[in-house]
Amino acid sequence: MLLATVARRFYVQGRSKLEIADEFGVSRFKVARMLDTAMESGLVRVEFSLPAPVDLVLSDEVRSAYGLKRALVLERSTEREPKEVVRAKIGSLAARLLEEIAVPSDVIGLSWARSVNAMTEAVRSLPRCPIVQLCGVQAGMDMRGRSVETVSRVTSVSGGDAYPIFGPLVLPDRRTTETLRRQPGIAETFGQFRHLTKAVVSIGAWQPGESTVYDALDEAERAAIAARGATAEVAARLFDASGNALSTGLAHHVLAISHEELMAVPEVIALGYSRPKAAAVDAVLRSGMVSTLITDAAAAVPLLTLAAKNPVVSGK
């Protein structure tokens, strides 16, 4: 009964150990030992009521393995769910995090991806800050799924200025790309890249169905880029398996933020999930670009294996 009374004073009433010690005529060290005993005996139990099904142990293991600021890993139970359901949960996690950490002084960048699009559907409140599109519109997407609409939806929540890119993601040649980049509206958006404080991006794997950029190219160009060692893609920028920026002809005919500008963003939240993307996620995490990873257990488990085989020096 004494343990229960002391524990109630501390955990429920918010009394300090010193106050409790004075009340019961013991030292504060004795109070500390009593609280430990109450916890060890099961008299006091700690429970977490999380807003999403997050595996806290896996999250902490991934964060530590890659030196990240944060990692959020969906519970293993989601491995049995359809990809669309997992994507919605990844997007919801990203939305909750962005709502929690965004401040009025932020300039937030968004790349196009299905998972980022799911995040924008789930965002309910943001400070009044500018929203910047990081890459052009992917051809073949319906209007609601395009990156311009994604930026528009988030801006309607934040009330800040919108900086869209009204142009295709992949262009036929370098000359067309340079001409479009000089267009007033697009040039204004590109000018915002150096002011970005936060960015939400998606990690794509250089394989069919795992990268919108991969799917937008013809077979010859896909193969040529793969032969150069492409493993991962973020906002149309490529990385090899070691996380190094990969220079290919693709860089000259996409409307997108550069590698250097991405690396300079102080806080990058990357969404990358599913087992087929594990190697790509590993590559991008090794680049040092990412501060927060949001993923699922299907990717997190092989990530830990990859990190154990080849330890990561540091994260962002």
PDB file of C-alpha atoms in Angstrom:
ATOM      1  CA  MET A   1       0.000   0.000   0.000  1.00  0.00           C
ATOM      2  CA  LEU A   2       2.884   2.361   0.748  1.00  0.00           C
ATOM      3  CA  LEU A   3       4.390   1.708  -2.690  1.00  0.00           C
ATOM      4  CA  ALA A   4       1.013   2.377  -4.318  1.00  0.00           C
ATOM      5  CA  THR A   5       0.569   5.619  -2.386  1.00  0.00           C
ATOM      6  CA  VAL A   6       4.048   6.871  -3.279  1.00  0.00           C
ATOM      7  CA  ALA A   7       3.589   5.872  -6.924  1.00  0.00           C
ATOM      8  CA  ARG A   8       0.226   7.683  -7.071  1.00  0.00           C
ATOM      9  CA  ARG A   9       1.775  10.837  -5.659  1.00  0.00           C
ATOM     10  CA  PHE A  10       4.489  10.750  -8.319  1.00  0.00           C
ATOM     11  CA  TYR A  11       2.749   9.462 -11.457  1.00  0.00           C
ATOM     12  CA  VAL A  12      -0.813  10.722 -10.972  1.00  0.00           C
ATOM     13  CA  GLN A  13      -0.511  13.822  -8.814  1.00  0.00           C
ATOM     14  CA  GLY A  14       2.788  14.984 -10.311  1.00  0.00           C
ATOM     15  CA  ARG A  15       4.524  15.490  -6.963  1.00  0.00           C
ATOM     16  CA  SER A  16       8.329  15.642  -6.985  1.00  0.00           C
ATOM     17  CA  LYS A  17      10.474  13.009  -5.270  1.00  0.00           C
ATOM     18  CA  LEU A  18      11.638  15.625  -2.778  1.00  0.00           C
ATOM     19  CA  GLU A  19       8.050  16.565  -1.869  1.00  0.00           C
ATOM     20  CA  ILE A  20       7.141  12.898  -1.391  1.00  0.00           C
ATOM     21  CA  ALA A  21      10.258  12.327   0.714  1.00  0.00           C
ATOM     22  CA  ASP A  22       9.287  15.226   3.018  1.00  0.00           C
ATOM     23  CA  GLU A  23       5.737  13.907   3.370  1.00  0.00           C
ATOM     24  CA  PHE A  24       6.779  10.367   4.320  1.00  0.00           C
ATOM     25  CA  GLY A  25       9.922  11.259   6.271  1.00  0.00           C
ATOM     26  CA  VAL A  26      12.367   9.376   4.017  1.00  0.00           C
ATOM     27  CA  SER A  27      15.174  10.395   1.659  1.00  0.00           C
ATOM     28  CA  ARG A  28      14.466  11.155  -2.002  1.00  0.00           C
ATOM     29  CA  PHE A  29      16.791   8.253  -2.860  1.00  0.00           C
ATOM     30  CA  LYS A  30      14.470   5.956  -0.897  1.00  0.00           C
ATOM     31  CA  VAL A  31      11.520   7.365  -2.877  1.00  0.00           C
ATOM     32  CA  ALA A  32      13.385   6.647  -6.137  1.00  0.00           C
ATOM     33  CA  ARG A  33      13.997   3.039  -5.070  1.00  0.00           C
ATOM     34  CA  MET A  34      10.327   2.654  -4.110  1.00  0.00           C
ATOM     35  CA  LEU A  35       9.231   3.897  -7.528  1.00  0.00           C
ATOM     36  CA  ASP A  36      11.615   1.440  -9.209  1.00  0.00           C
ATOM     37  CA  THR A  37      10.211  -1.391  -7.099  1.00  0.00           C
ATOM     38  CA  ALA A  38       6.639  -0.398  -7.970  1.00  0.00           C
ATOM     39  CA  MET A  39       7.546  -0.589 -11.663  1.00  0.00           C
ATOM     40  CA  GLU A  40       9.508  -3.855 -11.418  1.00  0.00           C
ATOM     41  CA  SER A  41       6.783  -5.603  -9.399  1.00  0.00           C
ATOM     42  CA  GLY A  42       4.057  -4.687 -11.896  1.00  0.00           C
ATOM     43  CA  LEU A  43       2.257  -2.441  -9.444  1.00  0.00           C
ATOM     44  CA  VAL A  44       2.842   0.378 -11.942  1.00  0.00           C
ATOM     45  CA  ARG A  45       2.638  -0.303 -15.678  1.00  0.00           C
ATOM     46  CA  VAL A  46       3.509   2.059 -18.529  1.00  0.00           C
ATOM     47  CA  GLU A  47       1.348   1.949 -21.666  1.00  0.00           C
ATOM     48  CA  PHE A  48       1.651   3.931 -24.884  1.00  0.00           C
ATOM     49  CA  SER A  49      -1.424   4.973 -26.833  1.00  0.00           C
ATOM     50  CA  LEU A  50       0.003   5.861 -30.223  1.00  0.00           C
ATOM     51  CA  PRO A  51      -2.038   7.553 -32.977  1.00  0.00           C
ATOM     52  CA  ALA A  52      -0.720   5.012 -35.520  1.00  0.00           C
ATOM     53  CA  PRO A  53       0.489   1.369 -35.481  1.00  0.00           C
ATOM     54  CA  VAL A  54       4.210   2.102 -34.966  1.00  0.00           C
ATOM     55  CA  ASP A  55       6.746  -0.518 -33.910  1.00  0.00           C
ATOM     56  CA  LEU A  56       8.790   1.434 -31.367  1.00  0.00           C
ATOM     57  CA  VAL A  57      11.571  -1.159 -31.096  1.00  0.00           C
ATOM     58  CA  LEU A  58      12.129  -1.444 -34.855  1.00  0.00           C
ATOM     59  CA  SER A  59      11.888   2.344 -35.177  1.00  0.00           C
ATOM     60  CA  ASP A  60      14.649   2.868 -32.651  1.00  0.00           C
ATOM     61  CA  GLU A  61      16.845   0.144 -34.178  1.00  0.00           C
ATOM     62  CA  VAL A  62      16.611   1.691 -37.662  1.00  0.00           C
ATOM     63  CA  ARG A  63      17.197   5.196 -36.299  1.00  0.00           C
ATOM     64  CA  SER A  64      20.312   4.031 -34.469  1.00  0.00           C
ATOM     65  CA  ALA A  65      21.670   1.902 -37.334  1.00  0.00           C
ATOM     66  CA  TYR A  66      21.589   4.811 -39.785  1.00  0.00           C
ATOM     67  CA  GLY A  67      22.256   7.710 -37.408  1.00  0.00           C
ATOM     68  CA  LEU A  68      18.912   9.343 -38.169  1.00  0.00           C
ATOM     69  CA  LYS A  69      17.131  12.018 -36.197  1.00  0.00           C
ATOM     70  CA  ARG A  70      13.917   9.974 -36.341  1.00  0.00           C
ATOM     71  CA  ALA A  71      12.576   6.726 -37.784  1.00  0.00           C
ATOM     72  CA  LEU A  72       8.948   5.621 -37.769  1.00  0.00           C
ATOM     73  CA  VAL A  73       8.283   1.998 -38.698  1.00  0.00           C
ATOM     74  CA  LEU A  74       4.800   0.579 -39.158  1.00  0.00           C
ATOM     75  CA  GLU A  75       4.049  -2.561 -37.137  1.00  0.00           C
ATOM     76  CA  ARG A  76       4.692  -5.988 -38.652  1.00  0.00           C
ATOM     77  CA  SER A  77       0.949  -6.642 -38.900  1.00  0.00           C
ATOM     78  CA  THR A  78       0.797  -4.225 -41.834  1.00  0.00           C
ATOM     79  CA  GLU A  79       2.954  -6.596 -43.931  1.00  0.00           C
ATOM     80  CA  ARG A  80      -0.195  -8.608 -44.690  1.00  0.00           C
ATOM     81  CA  GLU A  81      -2.161  -5.568 -45.854  1.00  0.00           C
ATOM     82  CA  PRO A  82      -2.564  -4.395 -49.489  1.00  0.00           C
ATOM     83  CA  LYS A  83       0.040  -1.904 -50.679  1.00  0.00           C
ATOM     84  CA  GLU A  84      -2.580   0.839 -51.002  1.00  0.00           C
ATOM     85  CA  VAL A  85      -3.514   0.448 -47.320  1.00  0.00           C
ATOM     86  CA  VAL A  86       0.143   0.546 -46.234  1.00  0.00           C
ATOM     87  CA  ARG A  87       0.693   3.629 -48.401  1.00  0.00           C
ATOM     88  CA  ALA A  88      -2.218   5.401 -46.714  1.00  0.00           C
ATOM     89  CA  LYS A  89      -0.770   4.594 -43.273  1.00  0.00           C
ATOM     90  CA  ILE A  90       2.689   5.806 -44.317  1.00  0.00           C
ATOM     91  CA  GLY A  91       1.094   9.022 -45.593  1.00  0.00           C
ATOM     92  CA  SER A  92      -0.872   9.463 -42.381  1.00  0.00           C
ATOM     93  CA  LEU A  93       2.290   9.054 -40.281  1.00  0.00           C
ATOM     94  CA  ALA A  94       4.071  11.650 -42.418  1.00  0.00           C
ATOM     95  CA  ALA A  95       1.127  14.046 -42.090  1.00  0.00           C
ATOM     96  CA  ARG A  96       1.073  13.738 -38.292  1.00  0.00           C
ATOM     97  CA  LEU A  97       4.818  14.325 -38.102  1.00  0.00           C
ATOM     98  CA  LEU A  98       4.746  17.334 -40.419  1.00  0.00           C
ATOM     99  CA  GLU A  99       1.884  18.864 -38.429  1.00  0.00           C
ATOM    100  CA  GLU A 100       3.915  18.389 -35.254  1.00  0.00           C
ATOM    101  CA  ILE A 101       7.275  19.807 -36.400  1.00  0.00           C
ATOM    102  CA  ALA A 102       6.342  22.522 -38.941  1.00  0.00           C
ATOM    103  CA  VAL A 103       6.767  26.140 -37.803  1.00  0.00           C
ATOM    104  CA  PRO A 104       5.724  29.458 -39.424  1.00  0.00           C
ATOM    105  CA  SER A 105       9.297  30.213 -40.552  1.00  0.00           C
ATOM    106  CA  ASP A 106       9.508  26.994 -42.610  1.00  0.00           C
ATOM    107  CA  VAL A 107       9.663  26.721 -46.378  1.00  0.00           C
ATOM    108  CA  ILE A 108       8.411  23.211 -47.164  1.00  0.00           C
ATOM    109  CA  GLY A 109       9.225  21.284 -50.325  1.00  0.00           C
ATOM    110  CA  LEU A 110       7.184  18.359 -51.676  1.00  0.00           C
ATOM    111  CA  SER A 111       8.255  15.869 -54.309  1.00  0.00           C
ATOM    112  CA  TRP A 112       5.646  13.979 -56.289  1.00  0.00           C
ATOM    113  CA  ALA A 113       4.975  10.393 -55.220  1.00  0.00           C
ATOM    114  CA  ARG A 114       1.937   8.313 -54.369  1.00  0.00           C
ATOM    115  CA  SER A 115       2.984   8.197 -50.714  1.00  0.00           C
ATOM    116  CA  VAL A 116       3.540  11.972 -50.537  1.00  0.00           C
ATOM    117  CA  ASN A 117       0.178  12.411 -52.203  1.00  0.00           C
ATOM    118  CA  ALA A 118      -1.357  10.197 -49.472  1.00  0.00           C
ATOM    119  CA  MET A 119       0.281  12.460 -46.890  1.00  0.00           C
ATOM    120  CA  THR A 120      -1.295  15.573 -48.382  1.00  0.00           C
ATOM    121  CA  GLU A 121      -4.700  13.918 -48.180  1.00  0.00           C
ATOM    122  CA  ALA A 122      -4.172  13.388 -44.436  1.00  0.00           C
ATOM    123  CA  VAL A 123      -2.760  16.808 -43.460  1.00  0.00           C
ATOM    124  CA  ARG A 124      -5.271  18.773 -41.385  1.00  0.00           C
ATOM    125  CA  SER A 125      -3.316  21.754 -40.034  1.00  0.00           C
ATOM    126  CA  LEU A 126      -0.060  23.556 -40.807  1.00  0.00           C
ATOM    127  CA  PRO A 127       1.432  26.954 -39.983  1.00  0.00           C
ATOM    128  CA  ARG A 128       1.208  29.636 -42.651  1.00  0.00           C
ATOM    129  CA  CYS A 129       4.328  28.769 -44.628  1.00  0.00           C
ATOM    130  CA  PRO A 130       5.229  28.503 -48.344  1.00  0.00           C
ATOM    131  CA  ILE A 131       4.858  25.137 -50.104  1.00  0.00           C
ATOM    132  CA  VAL A 132       7.300  24.448 -52.941  1.00  0.00           C
ATOM    133  CA  GLN A 133       7.010  21.793 -55.640  1.00  0.00           C
ATOM    134  CA  LEU A 134      10.327  19.953 -56.070  1.00  0.00           C
ATOM    135  CA  CYS A 135       9.809  18.385 -59.484  1.00  0.00           C
ATOM    136  CA  GLY A 136       7.602  18.587 -62.544  1.00  0.00           C
ATOM    137  CA  VAL A 137       4.353  16.823 -63.337  1.00  0.00           C
ATOM    138  CA  GLN A 138       4.481  13.123 -64.084  1.00  0.00           C
ATOM    139  CA  ALA A 139       2.757  12.421 -67.394  1.00  0.00           C
ATOM    140  CA  GLY A 140      -0.214  10.084 -67.375  1.00  0.00           C
ATOM    141  CA  MET A 141      -1.430  10.935 -63.867  1.00  0.00           C
ATOM    142  CA  ASP A 142      -4.963  12.141 -63.278  1.00  0.00           C
ATOM    143  CA  MET A 143      -5.296  15.718 -62.061  1.00  0.00           C
ATOM    144  CA  ARG A 144      -5.854  14.778 -58.411  1.00  0.00           C
ATOM    145  CA  GLY A 145      -2.654  12.756 -58.315  1.00  0.00           C
ATOM    146  CA  ARG A 146      -0.363  15.268 -59.967  1.00  0.00           C
ATOM    147  CA  SER A 147       2.304  17.163 -58.064  1.00  0.00           C
ATOM    148  CA  VAL A 148       0.722  20.553 -58.855  1.00  0.00           C
ATOM    149  CA  GLU A 149      -2.509  19.412 -57.195  1.00  0.00           C
ATOM    150  CA  THR A 150      -0.536  17.991 -54.270  1.00  0.00           C
ATOM    151  CA  VAL A 151       1.058  21.396 -53.611  1.00  0.00           C
ATOM    152  CA  SER A 152      -2.306  23.101 -54.026  1.00  0.00           C
ATOM    153  CA  ARG A 153      -3.952  20.867 -51.398  1.00  0.00           C
ATOM    154  CA  VAL A 154      -1.240  21.492 -48.804  1.00  0.00           C
ATOM    155  CA  THR A 155      -1.274  25.227 -49.497  1.00  0.00           C
ATOM    156  CA  SER A 156      -5.031  25.279 -48.922  1.00  0.00           C
ATOM    157  CA  VAL A 157      -4.317  23.916 -45.434  1.00  0.00           C
ATOM    158  CA  SER A 158      -1.346  26.153 -44.594  1.00  0.00           C
ATOM    159  CA  GLY A 159      -2.669  29.326 -46.201  1.00  0.00           C
ATOM    160  CA  GLY A 160       0.873  30.129 -47.338  1.00  0.00           C
ATOM    161  CA  ASP A 161       2.200  30.885 -50.812  1.00  0.00           C
ATOM    162  CA  ALA A 162       2.311  28.113 -53.410  1.00  0.00           C
ATOM    163  CA  TYR A 163       5.265  27.601 -55.750  1.00  0.00           C
ATOM    164  CA  PRO A 164       4.191  25.035 -58.363  1.00  0.00           C
ATOM    165  CA  ILE A 165       6.005  23.772 -61.457  1.00  0.00           C
ATOM    166  CA  PHE A 166       3.672  23.813 -64.439  1.00  0.00           C
ATOM    167  CA  GLY A 167       5.819  21.606 -66.627  1.00  0.00           C
ATOM    168  CA  PRO A 168       6.582  17.918 -67.291  1.00  0.00           C
ATOM    169  CA  LEU A 169       8.964  15.998 -65.083  1.00  0.00           C
ATOM    170  CA  VAL A 170      10.851  14.370 -67.968  1.00  0.00           C
ATOM    171  CA  LEU A 171      11.621  16.439 -71.078  1.00  0.00           C
ATOM    172  CA  PRO A 172      12.955  15.321 -74.475  1.00  0.00           C
ATOM    173  CA  ASP A 173      16.296  17.137 -74.370  1.00  0.00           C
ATOM    174  CA  ARG A 174      18.557  19.543 -72.487  1.00  0.00           C
ATOM    175  CA  ARG A 175      17.628  22.566 -74.577  1.00  0.00           C
ATOM    176  CA  THR A 176      13.911  22.201 -73.801  1.00  0.00           C
ATOM    177  CA  THR A 177      14.695  21.754 -70.114  1.00  0.00           C
ATOM    178  CA  GLU A 178      16.823  24.909 -69.956  1.00  0.00           C
ATOM    179  CA  THR A 179      14.189  26.899 -71.850  1.00  0.00           C
ATOM    180  CA  LEU A 180      11.433  25.877 -69.422  1.00  0.00           C
ATOM    181  CA  ARG A 181      13.600  26.565 -66.380  1.00  0.00           C
ATOM    182  CA  ARG A 182      13.909  30.176 -67.543  1.00  0.00           C
ATOM    183  CA  GLN A 183      10.129  30.625 -67.716  1.00  0.00           C
ATOM    184  CA  PRO A 184       9.067  33.176 -65.029  1.00  0.00           C
ATOM    185  CA  GLY A 185       6.780  30.913 -62.975  1.00  0.00           C
ATOM    186  CA  ILE A 186       9.129  27.925 -63.048  1.00  0.00           C
ATOM    187  CA  ALA A 187      12.201  30.082 -62.413  1.00  0.00           C
ATOM    188  CA  GLU A 188      10.476  31.559 -59.344  1.00  0.00           C
ATOM    189  CA  THR A 189       9.872  28.082 -57.932  1.00  0.00           C
ATOM    190  CA  PHE A 190      13.448  26.975 -58.640  1.00  0.00           C
ATOM    191  CA  GLY A 191      14.603  30.110 -56.829  1.00  0.00           C
ATOM    192  CA  GLN A 192      12.866  28.858 -53.680  1.00  0.00           C
ATOM    193  CA  PHE A 193      14.937  25.675 -53.499  1.00  0.00           C
ATOM    194  CA  ARG A 194      17.789  27.433 -51.695  1.00  0.00           C
ATOM    195  CA  HIS A 195      15.353  28.635 -48.999  1.00  0.00           C
ATOM    196  CA  LEU A 196      13.907  25.214 -48.152  1.00  0.00           C
ATOM    197  CA  THR A 197      13.983  24.262 -44.475  1.00  0.00           C
ATOM    198  CA  LYS A 198      12.008  21.014 -44.723  1.00  0.00           C
ATOM    199  CA  ALA A 199      11.214  18.611 -47.546  1.00  0.00           C
ATOM    200  CA  VAL A 200       9.038  15.523 -47.849  1.00  0.00           C
ATOM    201  CA  VAL A 201      10.257  13.121 -50.514  1.00  0.00           C
ATOM    202  CA  SER A 202       9.718   9.550 -51.605  1.00  0.00           C
ATOM    203  CA  ILE A 203      12.422   6.971 -52.249  1.00  0.00           C
ATOM    204  CA  GLY A 204      12.055   5.047 -55.486  1.00  0.00           C
ATOM    205  CA  ALA A 205      13.950   1.911 -56.514  1.00  0.00           C
ATOM    206  CA  TRP A 206      15.424   1.726 -60.016  1.00  0.00           C
ATOM    207  CA  GLN A 207      13.168  -1.104 -61.140  1.00  0.00           C
ATOM    208  CA  PRO A 208       9.736  -1.459 -62.791  1.00  0.00           C
ATOM    209  CA  GLY A 209       6.804  -0.169 -60.763  1.00  0.00           C
ATOM    210  CA  GLU A 210       9.012   1.192 -57.958  1.00  0.00           C
ATOM    211  CA  SER A 211       9.896   4.607 -59.437  1.00  0.00           C
ATOM    212  CA  THR A 212       7.706   6.961 -61.443  1.00  0.00           C
ATOM    213  CA  VAL A 213      10.825   8.280 -63.205  1.00  0.00           C
ATOM    214  CA  TYR A 214      11.929   4.771 -64.170  1.00  0.00           C
ATOM    215  CA  ASP A 215       8.477   4.053 -65.576  1.00  0.00           C
ATOM    216  CA  ALA A 216       8.521   7.320 -67.579  1.00  0.00           C
ATOM    217  CA  LEU A 217      11.654   6.409 -69.570  1.00  0.00           C
ATOM    218  CA  ASP A 218      12.087   4.075 -72.532  1.00  0.00           C
ATOM    219  CA  GLU A 219      13.745   0.693 -72.053  1.00  0.00           C
ATOM    220  CA  ALA A 220      17.082   1.746 -73.563  1.00  0.00           C
ATOM    221  CA  GLU A 221      17.475   4.708 -71.221  1.00  0.00           C
ATOM    222  CA  ARG A 222      16.431   2.653 -68.185  1.00  0.00           C
ATOM    223  CA  ALA A 223      19.052   0.032 -69.022  1.00  0.00           C
ATOM    224  CA  ALA A 224      21.773   2.636 -69.645  1.00  0.00           C
ATOM    225  CA  ILE A 225      21.123   4.286 -66.289  1.00  0.00           C
ATOM    226  CA  ALA A 226      21.013   0.900 -64.519  1.00  0.00           C
ATOM    227  CA  ALA A 227      24.385   0.050 -66.088  1.00  0.00           C
ATOM    228  CA  ARG A 228      25.820   3.179 -64.452  1.00  0.00           C
ATOM    229  CA  GLY A 229      24.901   1.723 -61.071  1.00  0.00           C
ATOM    230  CA  ALA A 230      21.567   3.435 -60.326  1.00  0.00           C
ATOM    231  CA  THR A 231      19.912   1.931 -57.266  1.00  0.00           C
ATOM    232  CA  ALA A 232      17.600   4.644 -55.958  1.00  0.00           C
ATOM    233  CA  GLU A 233      15.788   7.785 -57.084  1.00  0.00           C
ATOM    234  CA  VAL A 234      14.536  10.784 -55.124  1.00  0.00           C
ATOM    235  CA  ALA A 235      12.785  13.635 -56.965  1.00  0.00           C
ATOM    236  CA  ALA A 236      14.330  12.434 -60.246  1.00  0.00           C
ATOM    237  CA  ARG A 237      17.849  12.470 -58.766  1.00  0.00           C
ATOM    238  CA  LEU A 238      19.755   9.193 -58.764  1.00  0.00           C
ATOM    239  CA  PHE A 239      21.926   7.425 -56.184  1.00  0.00           C
ATOM    240  CA  ASP A 240      24.184   4.390 -56.405  1.00  0.00           C
ATOM    241  CA  ALA A 241      24.205   1.609 -53.802  1.00  0.00           C
ATOM    242  CA  SER A 242      26.702   3.503 -51.625  1.00  0.00           C
ATOM    243  CA  GLY A 243      24.548   6.618 -51.526  1.00  0.00           C
ATOM    244  CA  ASN A 244      26.663   8.636 -53.943  1.00  0.00           C
ATOM    245  CA  ALA A 245      24.969  11.071 -56.308  1.00  0.00           C
ATOM    246  CA  LEU A 246      24.914   9.518 -59.757  1.00  0.00           C
ATOM    247  CA  SER A 247      25.507  11.754 -62.771  1.00  0.00           C
ATOM    248  CA  THR A 248      23.705  10.609 -65.925  1.00  0.00           C
ATOM    249  CA  GLY A 249      22.109  12.227 -68.931  1.00  0.00           C
ATOM    250  CA  LEU A 250      18.802  12.160 -67.044  1.00  0.00           C
ATOM    251  CA  ALA A 251      19.916  15.131 -64.925  1.00  0.00           C
ATOM    252  CA  HIS A 252      19.798  17.385 -67.980  1.00  0.00           C
ATOM    253  CA  HIS A 253      16.236  16.667 -69.067  1.00  0.00           C
ATOM    254  CA  VAL A 254      14.185  16.694 -65.883  1.00  0.00           C
ATOM    255  CA  LEU A 255      12.542  19.645 -64.150  1.00  0.00           C
ATOM    256  CA  ALA A 256      13.602  18.944 -60.582  1.00  0.00           C
ATOM    257  CA  ILE A 257      15.609  20.117 -57.606  1.00  0.00           C
ATOM    258  CA  SER A 258      19.315  19.263 -57.861  1.00  0.00           C
ATOM    259  CA  HIS A 259      21.275  16.807 -55.723  1.00  0.00           C
ATOM    260  CA  GLU A 260      23.152  19.680 -54.117  1.00  0.00           C
ATOM    261  CA  GLU A 261      19.972  21.554 -53.231  1.00  0.00           C
ATOM    262  CA  LEU A 262      18.416  18.408 -51.753  1.00  0.00           C
ATOM    263  CA  MET A 263      21.497  17.771 -49.638  1.00  0.00           C
ATOM    264  CA  ALA A 264      21.366  21.354 -48.333  1.00  0.00           C
ATOM    265  CA  VAL A 265      17.816  21.057 -46.931  1.00  0.00           C
ATOM    266  CA  PRO A 266      18.159  20.927 -43.102  1.00  0.00           C
ATOM    267  CA  GLU A 267      15.271  18.483 -42.536  1.00  0.00           C
ATOM    268  CA  VAL A 268      14.383  15.831 -45.115  1.00  0.00           C
ATOM    269  CA  ILE A 269      11.545  13.416 -44.361  1.00  0.00           C
ATOM    270  CA  ALA A 270      11.825  10.405 -46.665  1.00  0.00           C
ATOM    271  CA  LEU A 271       9.030   7.908 -47.288  1.00  0.00           C
ATOM    272  CA  GLY A 272      10.273   4.518 -48.444  1.00  0.00           C
ATOM    273  CA  TYR A 273       8.541   1.217 -47.772  1.00  0.00           C
ATOM    274  CA  SER A 274       8.043  -2.401 -48.942  1.00  0.00           C
ATOM    275  CA  ARG A 275      10.682  -5.111 -49.240  1.00  0.00           C
ATOM    276  CA  PRO A 276      11.533  -4.450 -52.933  1.00  0.00           C
ATOM    277  CA  LYS A 277      12.636  -0.926 -51.986  1.00  0.00           C
ATOM    278  CA  ALA A 278      14.883  -1.919 -49.063  1.00  0.00           C
ATOM    279  CA  ALA A 279      18.156  -1.648 -51.016  1.00  0.00           C
ATOM    280  CA  ALA A 280      17.083   1.707 -52.469  1.00  0.00           C
ATOM    281  CA  VAL A 281      16.154   3.045 -49.034  1.00  0.00           C
ATOM    282  CA  ASP A 282      19.517   1.830 -47.700  1.00  0.00           C
ATOM    283  CA  ALA A 283      21.317   3.670 -50.514  1.00  0.00           C
ATOM    284  CA  VAL A 284      19.538   6.967 -49.890  1.00  0.00           C
ATOM    285  CA  LEU A 285      20.064   6.762 -46.128  1.00  0.00           C
ATOM    286  CA  ARG A 286      23.791   6.308 -46.777  1.00  0.00           C
ATOM    287  CA  SER A 287      23.854   9.582 -48.722  1.00  0.00           C
ATOM    288  CA  GLY A 288      23.368  11.569 -45.515  1.00  0.00           C
ATOM    289  CA  MET A 289      20.472  13.479 -47.053  1.00  0.00           C
ATOM    290  CA  VAL A 290      17.710  12.046 -44.852  1.00  0.00           C
ATOM    291  CA  SER A 291      16.967  13.154 -41.291  1.00  0.00           C
ATOM    292  CA  THR A 292      13.690  11.211 -40.835  1.00  0.00           C
ATOM    293  CA  LEU A 293      12.640   7.908 -42.408  1.00  0.00           C
ATOM    294  CA  ILE A 294       9.045   6.678 -42.473  1.00  0.00           C
ATOM    295  CA  THR A 295       8.817   3.039 -43.526  1.00  0.00           C
ATOM    296  CA  ASP A 296       7.242  -0.336 -42.769  1.00  0.00           C
ATOM    297  CA  ALA A 297       8.535  -3.516 -41.159  1.00  0.00           C
ATOM    298  CA  ALA A 298       8.823  -5.199 -44.570  1.00  0.00           C
ATOM    299  CA  ALA A 299      11.601  -2.739 -45.454  1.00  0.00           C
ATOM    300  CA  ALA A 300      12.949  -2.139 -41.934  1.00  0.00           C
ATOM    301  CA  VAL A 301      13.988  -5.764 -41.270  1.00  0.00           C
ATOM    302  CA  PRO A 302      16.203  -6.078 -44.395  1.00  0.00           C
ATOM    303  CA  LEU A 303      17.468  -2.535 -43.736  1.00  0.00           C
ATOM    304  CA  LEU A 304      18.868  -3.666 -40.399  1.00  0.00           C
ATOM    305  CA  THR A 305      20.579  -6.604 -42.128  1.00  0.00           C
ATOM    306  CA  LEU A 306      22.117  -4.287 -44.740  1.00  0.00           C
ATOM    307  CA  ALA A 307      23.298  -1.858 -42.061  1.00  0.00           C
ATOM    308  CA  ALA A 308      24.830  -4.703 -40.032  1.00  0.00           C
ATOM    309  CA  LYS A 309      26.764  -6.025 -43.051  1.00  0.00           C
ATOM    310  CA  ASN A 310      28.059  -2.569 -43.961  1.00  0.00           C
ATOM    311  CA  PRO A 311      27.754  -0.146 -41.025  1.00  0.00           C
ATOM    312  CA  VAL A 312      26.741   3.415 -41.827  1.00  0.00           C
ATOM    313  CA  VAL A 313      29.208   6.122 -40.822  1.00  0.00           C
ATOM    314  CA  SER A 314      26.651   8.834 -40.054  1.00  0.00           C
ATOM    315  CA  GLY A 315      23.237  10.255 -40.978  1.00  0.00           C
ATOM    316  CA  LYS A 316      21.890  13.787 -41.306  1.00  0.00           C
TER     317      LYS A 316
END
